[in-house]
C-alpha positions as semicolon CSV with decimal commas, in nm:
position;residue;x (nm);y (nm);z (nm)
1;X;16,672;4,202;3,212
2;X;16,621;4,090;2,857
3;X;16,409;3,797;2,751
4;X;16,540;3,574;2,483
5;X;16,334;3,316;2,302
6;X;16,457;2,967;2,364
7;X;16,447;2,748;2,059
8;X;16,447;2,376;2,091
9;X;16,603;2,194;1,800
10;X;16,372;2,006;1,567
11;X;16,393;1,630;1,611
12;X;16,600;1,469;1,343
13;X;16,389;1,299;1,081
14;X;16,436;0,926;1,073
15;X;16,651;0,830;0,780
16;X;16,477;0,670;0,487
17;X;16,600;0,324;0,418
18;X;16,533;0,156;0,087
19;X;16,309;-0,147;0,095
20;X;15,963;-0,232;0,214
21;X;15,783;-0,376;0,512
22;X;15,511;-0,631;0,476
23;X;15,292;-0,788;0,741
24;X;15,175;-1,129;0,629
25;X;14,820;-1,250;0,666
26;X;14,942;-1,515;0,910
27;X;15,100;-1,246;1,130
28;X;14,771;-1,052;1,132
29;X;14,576;-1,367;1,217
30;X;14,817;-1,467;1,495
31;X;14,801;-1,117;1,646
32;X;14,421;-1,120;1,645
33;X;14,416;-1,467;1,800
34;X;14,654;-1,358;2,076
35;X;14,458;-1,039;2,149
36;X;14,126;-1,223;2,170
37;X;14,275;-1,508;2,374
38;X;14,424;-1,265;2,624
39;X;14,101;-1,069;2,652
40;X;13,879;-1,372;2,707
41;X;14,125;-1,589;2,899
42;X;14,135;-1,878;2,652
43;X;14,426;-2,025;2,459
44;X;14,515;-1,866;2,126
45;X;14,476;-2,208;1,959
46;X;14,106;-2,197;2,053
47;X;14,050;-1,872;1,861
48;X;13,976;-1,866;1,489
49;X;14,043;-1,530;1,322
50;X;13,953;-1,434;0,966
51;X;13,996;-1,098;0,795
52;X;13,761;-0,982;0,521
53;X;13,747;-0,671;0,306
54;X;13,494;-0,415;0,427
55;X;13,493;-0,127;0,182
56;X;13,872;-0,092;0,176
57;X;13,921;-0,155;0,548
58;X;13,969;-0,486;0,723
59;X;13,688;-0,649;0,918
60;X;13,794;-0,905;1,177
61;X;13,579;-1,211;1,243
62;X;13,659;-1,408;1,559
63;X;13,520;-1,746;1,661
64;X;13,602;-1,878;2,008
65;X;13,466;-2,050;2,315
66;X;13,357;-1,829;2,603
67;X;13,504;-1,924;2,942
68;X;13,239;-1,964;3,212
69;X;13,243;-2,109;3,562
70;X;13,105;-2,463;3,597
71;X;12,727;-2,442;3,556
72;X;12,653;-2,608;3,890
73;X;12,867;-2,349;4,065
74;X;12,710;-2,066;3,865
75;X;12,362;-2,187;3,962
76;X;12,465;-2,196;4,328
77;X;12,652;-1,865;4,314
78;X;12,488;-1,647;4,043
79;X;12,699;-1,347;4,144
80;X;12,999;-1,514;3,974
81;X;12,880;-1,387;3,636
82;X;12,890;-1,022;3,747
83;X;13,272;-0,992;3,786
84;X;13,318;-1,157;3,448
85;X;13,116;-0,885;3,274
86;X;12,771;-1,039;3,275
87;X;12,611;-1,263;3,019
88;X;12,796;-1,424;2,731
89;X;12,637;-1,175;2,490
90;X;12,731;-0,874;2,706
91;X;13,089;-0,995;2,740
92;X;13,121;-1,042;2,364
93;X;12,980;-0,693;2,297
94;X;13,214;-0,534;2,552
95;X;13,519;-0,709;2,408
96;X;13,493;-0,565;2,057
97;X;13,640;-0,220;2,119
98;X;13,932;-0,349;2,324
99;X;14,026;-0,616;2,073
100;X;13,994;-0,372;1,783
101;X;14,223;-0,122;1,959
102;X;14,481;-0,385;2,051
103;X;14,501;-0,535;1,702
104;X;14,513;-0,191;1,537
105;X;14,789;-0,073;1,772
106;X;15,002;-0,385;1,733
107;X;14,969;-0,423;1,356
108;X;14,914;-0,066;1,239
109;X;14,606;-0,170;1,043
110;X;14,273;0,010;1,042
111;X;13,987;-0,221;1,124
112;X;13,629;-0,132;1,040
113;X;13,477;-0,372;1,290
114;X;13,519;-0,684;1,499
115;X;13,256;-0,958;1,479
116;X;13,262;-1,220;1,756
117;X;13,099;-1,560;1,724
118;X;13,082;-1,767;2,041
119;X;13,118;-2,132;1,935
120;X;13,096;-2,296;2,275
121;X;13,197;-2,257;2,635
122;X;13,513;-2,342;2,821
123;X;13,472;-2,435;3,184
124;X;13,701;-2,254;3,425
125;X;13,732;-2,273;3,801
126;X;13,657;-1,966;4,014
127;X;13,612;-1,625;3,860
128;X;13,601;-1,571;3,487
129;X;13,836;-1,303;3,365
């Protein structure tokens, strides 16, 4: 019984097509707004996103309201904050890595950091996502 090496063919290289691809600043901003809105459970229109240069990489600055249960309900049922990720500060800190990964994956850009500024609260009924 002889053993023969099985060779799998190399995948064909994608053909090079003349031209260029460009992602506009507005597309980057809209993507960041959508990623942050989805993560926090707010509308994209409520999210302000700004990119700045950070030593050759892009830094993303987000400003948005943080959704929280009505304060009277939160006072009566303090455990409601636990499923949402804890305090406003803890939730903002936890969100950075996920938003950075989502924006980088969708746009192909390398971000150096994500800064989140909470500019208010948005009242939601029930659990906060």
